[in-house]
């Protein structure tokens, strides 16, 4: 990934919540660890809120500036649920990047929290004089706007949205066992069985039909069809699932106004957390 102009890293339970996480038990040590491994990059912003953390690395020579940070705290556990919203001005175009953590119990509450976060983000004023106008393409957008607040419609959301499958736990277990892909009965068994009955692509497609966010997160959509295993819930520090219904909790969504090309959406099998991290690579066109 070191040939990328921008590297953004978002965690939702970095600090005290998961002390055994691969991200380390300390936000500072995790940040320093990354800085040491990305010598060709500047860390231009590192907002955090309780256990949540966002890190924005920009390659030397790339013109990106960090704007203001906004935070919204939600849920009965206080600031451990909610969102961190970072404005970045990329080649003169304002984007809002959202790190969010939604409720784990109630689909209705998750939906309500997502609505609040996106409504809050959409209401954040972007002052024209604070945006670097580097291309003629955007100049007409801000014509006669010097005294008006402009709201950003380019949103990218990363986070633990805690999406679950809409089927029952028994139905999910039957689908998984019939595929021979995951083992849900024996926690000491490996993640994969040697001779699955159907292909991985088929099992992912079957499970996706039950995905709570199959049609997106409100007005936001994913840029790629998920073709990797559910990211949750694993035994902490190990690469096999617990005795419960799995889900694609860790997701990346975009508003329609964000222009991307050649995106690749995948999962990294790194033991440590009870989640597997999800990555999106691609080109942001501005």
Coordinates of C-alpha atoms in Angstrom, one line a residue:
X1 CA 0.0 0.0 0.0
X2 CA 3.0 2.3 0.3
X3 CA 2.6 3.5 -3.3
X4 CA -0.7 5.1 -2.5
X5 CA -1.1 8.9 -2.2
X6 CA -3.5 8.6 0.8
X7 CA -3.7 6.0 3.5
X8 CA -6.6 6.3 6.0
X9 CA -6.9 4.0 9.0
X10 CA -9.9 3.8 11.3
X11 CA -10.4 1.8 14.4
X12 CA -13.5 1.6 16.6
X13 CA -12.2 -0.2 19.7
X14 CA -8.5 0.5 19.8
X15 CA -7.7 1.4 23.4
X16 CA -9.1 -0.1 26.6
X17 CA -12.0 -2.0 24.8
X18 CA -9.7 -4.6 23.1
X19 CA -6.4 -4.6 24.9
X20 CA -5.3 -7.6 22.9
X21 CA -6.0 -6.1 19.6
X22 CA -3.4 -6.1 16.8
X23 CA -3.6 -2.4 17.0
X24 CA -1.9 -2.5 20.3
X25 CA -3.3 -1.5 23.7
X26 CA -2.3 2.2 23.3
X27 CA -3.4 4.6 20.6
X28 CA -0.1 6.4 20.9
X29 CA 2.0 3.3 20.4
X30 CA -0.2 2.3 17.5
X31 CA 0.2 5.7 15.9
X32 CA 4.0 5.7 16.4
X33 CA 4.2 2.2 15.0
X34 CA 2.5 3.3 11.8
X35 CA 4.5 6.5 11.5
X36 CA 7.7 4.3 11.7
X37 CA 6.4 2.1 8.9
X38 CA 5.3 4.9 6.6
X39 CA 8.4 7.2 6.3
X40 CA 7.3 8.7 3.0
X41 CA 4.0 10.0 4.5
X42 CA 2.8 12.9 6.7
X43 CA 0.2 12.3 9.4
X44 CA -2.0 15.3 8.8
X45 CA -4.9 14.4 11.2
X46 CA -5.4 11.9 14.0
X47 CA -8.8 12.7 15.7
X48 CA -10.1 10.3 18.3
X49 CA -13.1 9.8 20.6
X50 CA -12.9 7.4 23.5
X51 CA -11.9 4.1 22.0
X52 CA -12.3 5.3 18.4
X53 CA -9.3 6.6 16.4
X54 CA -8.8 7.9 12.8
X55 CA -5.4 8.3 11.2
X56 CA -4.9 10.2 7.9
X57 CA -1.6 9.7 6.2
X58 CA -0.7 11.7 3.0
X59 CA 2.3 11.0 0.8
X60 CA 5.0 13.7 0.7
X61 CA 4.2 16.2 -2.1
X62 CA 0.5 15.4 -2.3
X63 CA -1.7 18.4 -1.9
X64 CA -4.2 17.6 0.8
X65 CA -5.1 19.7 3.8
X66 CA -7.0 18.8 6.9
X67 CA -10.1 20.9 7.8
X68 CA -12.1 20.9 11.1
X69 CA -13.1 17.8 13.0
X70 CA -16.6 17.2 14.3
X71 CA -17.8 14.5 16.8
X72 CA -21.2 13.1 17.6
X73 CA -21.7 10.8 20.7
X74 CA -24.5 8.3 20.7
X75 CA -25.7 5.3 22.6
X76 CA -26.1 4.3 26.2
X77 CA -22.4 3.7 26.5
X78 CA -21.6 7.3 25.7
X79 CA -18.9 8.3 23.3
X80 CA -18.0 4.7 22.4
X81 CA -20.9 4.8 19.9
X82 CA -21.1 7.7 17.4
X83 CA -18.9 9.2 14.8
X84 CA -15.8 11.2 14.1
X85 CA -16.1 13.4 11.0
X86 CA -12.9 14.8 9.5
X87 CA -13.0 17.3 6.6
X88 CA -10.2 17.0 4.1
X89 CA -9.6 19.3 1.1
X90 CA -8.2 17.2 -1.7
X91 CA -7.0 19.1 -4.7
X92 CA -9.5 21.8 -3.9
X93 CA -12.4 19.5 -3.3
X94 CA -13.9 19.2 0.2
X95 CA -14.7 15.6 1.4
X96 CA -16.0 14.4 4.7
X97 CA -14.6 11.1 6.1
X98 CA -16.6 9.5 8.8
X99 CA -15.4 6.9 11.3
X100 CA -18.5 5.4 13.0
X101 CA -19.5 2.8 15.6
X102 CA -23.1 1.8 15.7
X103 CA -25.2 -0.1 18.3
X104 CA -24.7 -3.9 18.4
X105 CA -28.1 -5.0 19.7
X106 CA -30.9 -3.3 17.8
X107 CA -31.3 -2.8 14.0
X108 CA -33.7 0.0 14.6
X109 CA -31.3 1.8 16.9
X110 CA -28.4 1.3 14.3
X111 CA -30.6 2.8 11.7
X112 CA -31.5 5.8 13.9
X113 CA -27.9 6.3 14.8
X114 CA -26.8 6.2 11.2
X115 CA -29.5 8.8 10.3
X116 CA -28.2 11.1 13.1
X117 CA -24.6 10.8 12.0
X118 CA -25.3 11.4 8.3
X119 CA -27.7 14.2 9.1
X120 CA -25.2 15.8 11.3
X121 CA -22.4 15.4 8.7
X122 CA -24.6 16.8 5.9
X123 CA -25.4 19.9 8.0
X124 CA -21.7 20.8 8.6
X125 CA -21.0 24.1 6.9
X126 CA -18.0 24.2 4.5
X127 CA -16.8 27.8 4.2
X128 CA -15.7 28.6 0.6
X129 CA -12.7 30.6 1.7
X130 CA -11.3 27.7 3.6
X131 CA -11.3 25.4 0.5
X132 CA -8.3 25.4 -1.8
X133 CA -9.7 26.2 -5.2
X134 CA -7.1 24.6 -7.4
X135 CA -9.1 23.6 -10.4
X136 CA -11.5 25.6 -12.7
X137 CA -13.9 22.6 -12.6
X138 CA -15.1 23.6 -9.1
X139 CA -15.0 27.4 -9.4
X140 CA -18.6 27.7 -10.6
X141 CA -19.9 25.8 -7.6
X142 CA -18.7 28.5 -5.3
X143 CA -19.7 31.5 -7.5
X144 CA -21.5 34.2 -5.5
X145 CA -21.2 32.1 -2.4
X146 CA -18.8 34.1 -0.3
X147 CA -21.4 34.9 2.3
X148 CA -23.2 31.5 2.3
X149 CA -22.5 28.2 4.1
X150 CA -22.0 25.4 1.7
X151 CA -22.6 21.8 2.9
X152 CA -20.4 19.0 1.7
X153 CA -22.1 16.2 -0.2
X154 CA -19.0 14.0 -0.7
X155 CA -19.1 11.6 2.2
X156 CA -17.1 8.4 2.9
X157 CA -18.1 6.3 5.9
X158 CA -15.8 3.7 7.5
X159 CA -16.7 1.8 10.6
X160 CA -18.1 -1.0 12.7
X161 CA -21.8 -0.6 11.6
X162 CA -22.6 -3.9 13.5
X163 CA -24.7 -5.1 10.6
X164 CA -26.2 -8.6 11.2
X165 CA -27.9 -11.2 9.0
X166 CA -31.7 -11.0 8.9
X167 CA -32.1 -14.8 9.1
X168 CA -32.2 -16.7 12.4
X169 CA -29.1 -18.0 14.0
X170 CA -30.2 -21.6 13.1
X171 CA -30.7 -20.7 9.5
X172 CA -27.3 -19.0 9.3
X173 CA -25.6 -22.1 10.9
X174 CA -27.3 -24.4 8.4
X175 CA -26.2 -22.3 5.4
X176 CA -22.6 -22.2 6.7
X177 CA -22.5 -25.9 7.6
X178 CA -24.0 -26.9 4.3
X179 CA -21.3 -25.0 2.5
X180 CA -18.6 -26.5 4.7
X181 CA -16.9 -23.2 4.9
X182 CA -17.0 -22.2 8.5
X183 CA -17.2 -24.4 11.6
X184 CA -19.6 -23.2 14.3
X185 CA -19.7 -26.2 16.6
X186 CA -16.1 -26.7 17.5
X187 CA -14.2 -23.6 18.5
X188 CA -10.9 -25.5 18.1
X189 CA -11.5 -26.3 14.4
X190 CA -9.9 -24.2 11.7
X191 CA -11.6 -21.4 9.8
X192 CA -11.9 -23.5 6.6
X193 CA -12.8 -27.1 6.1
X194 CA -10.8 -28.9 3.4
X195 CA -13.6 -29.9 1.0
X196 CA -16.4 -27.4 0.9
X197 CA -19.6 -28.6 -0.7
X198 CA -20.1 -25.3 -2.7
X199 CA -17.7 -22.5 -3.6
X200 CA -16.9 -19.6 -1.3
X201 CA -18.4 -17.2 -3.8
X202 CA -21.7 -19.1 -3.6
X203 CA -21.8 -19.1 0.2
X204 CA -21.1 -15.4 0.4
X205 CA -23.9 -14.7 -2.1
X206 CA -26.3 -16.8 -0.1
X207 CA -25.4 -15.0 3.1
X208 CA -25.5 -11.6 1.4
X209 CA -29.2 -12.1 0.7
X210 CA -29.7 -11.9 4.4
X211 CA -27.3 -8.9 5.0
X212 CA -29.0 -6.1 6.9
X213 CA -27.3 -3.5 4.7
X214 CA -27.6 -5.3 1.4
X215 CA -29.1 -2.2 -0.1
X216 CA -26.6 0.2 1.5
X217 CA -26.6 2.4 4.5
X218 CA -29.4 5.0 4.0
X219 CA -28.1 7.1 1.0
X220 CA -24.6 5.6 1.1
X221 CA -23.5 2.6 -1.0
X222 CA -20.6 0.2 -1.2
X223 CA -18.5 0.4 -4.4
X224 CA -17.9 -3.3 -4.6
X225 CA -19.9 -6.4 -4.0
X226 CA -18.7 -8.2 -0.8
X227 CA -16.9 -11.4 -1.8
X228 CA -15.1 -12.1 1.5
X229 CA -16.1 -13.9 4.7
X230 CA -18.1 -12.1 7.4
X231 CA -15.7 -10.0 9.5
X232 CA -17.4 -10.9 12.8
X233 CA -17.5 -12.6 15.3
X234 CA -14.2 -14.5 15.9
X235 CA -12.7 -15.8 19.1
X236 CA -10.3 -13.0 20.1
X237 CA -6.8 -13.7 18.9
X238 CA -7.8 -16.6 16.7
X239 CA -9.1 -17.1 13.2
X240 CA -12.3 -19.0 13.8
X241 CA -15.8 -18.0 14.6
X242 CA -17.7 -18.1 17.8
X243 CA -20.9 -20.0 18.3
X244 CA -23.1 -17.2 17.0
X245 CA -24.5 -15.7 13.8
X246 CA -21.8 -14.0 11.8
X247 CA -22.1 -10.7 10.1
X248 CA -20.3 -8.2 7.9
X249 CA -20.0 -5.6 10.6
X250 CA -17.0 -3.7 9.2
X251 CA -17.9 -1.7 6.1
X252 CA -16.9 1.2 3.8
X253 CA -19.7 3.3 2.2
X254 CA -19.7 6.2 -0.2
X255 CA -22.1 8.9 -1.2
X256 CA -22.9 9.1 -5.0
X257 CA -21.0 12.4 -5.3
X258 CA -17.6 10.7 -4.5
X259 CA -16.0 9.6 -7.7
X260 CA -13.8 6.5 -7.5
X261 CA -12.1 4.2 -10.0
X262 CA -10.6 0.7 -9.8
X263 CA -11.7 -0.1 -6.3
X264 CA -10.7 -3.3 -4.6
X265 CA -12.6 -4.3 -1.4
X266 CA -11.2 -7.1 0.8
X267 CA -10.5 -8.5 4.2
X268 CA -7.2 -9.0 6.0
X269 CA -7.0 -12.2 8.1
X270 CA -5.0 -10.7 11.1
X271 CA -5.6 -12.4 14.5
X272 CA -6.1 -10.2 17.5
X273 CA -9.5 -8.6 17.6
X274 CA -12.9 -10.4 17.5
X275 CA -13.3 -8.6 14.1
X276 CA -11.3 -9.0 10.9
X277 CA -10.2 -5.6 9.4
X278 CA -11.6 -4.6 6.0
X279 CA -9.7 -2.6 3.4
X280 CA -10.7 -0.7 0.3
X281 CA -8.0 0.4 -2.3
X282 CA -8.7 2.5 -5.4
X283 CA -8.4 5.8 -7.0
X284 CA -10.3 8.9 -5.8
X285 CA -11.0 11.2 -8.7
X286 CA -11.2 14.9 -7.8

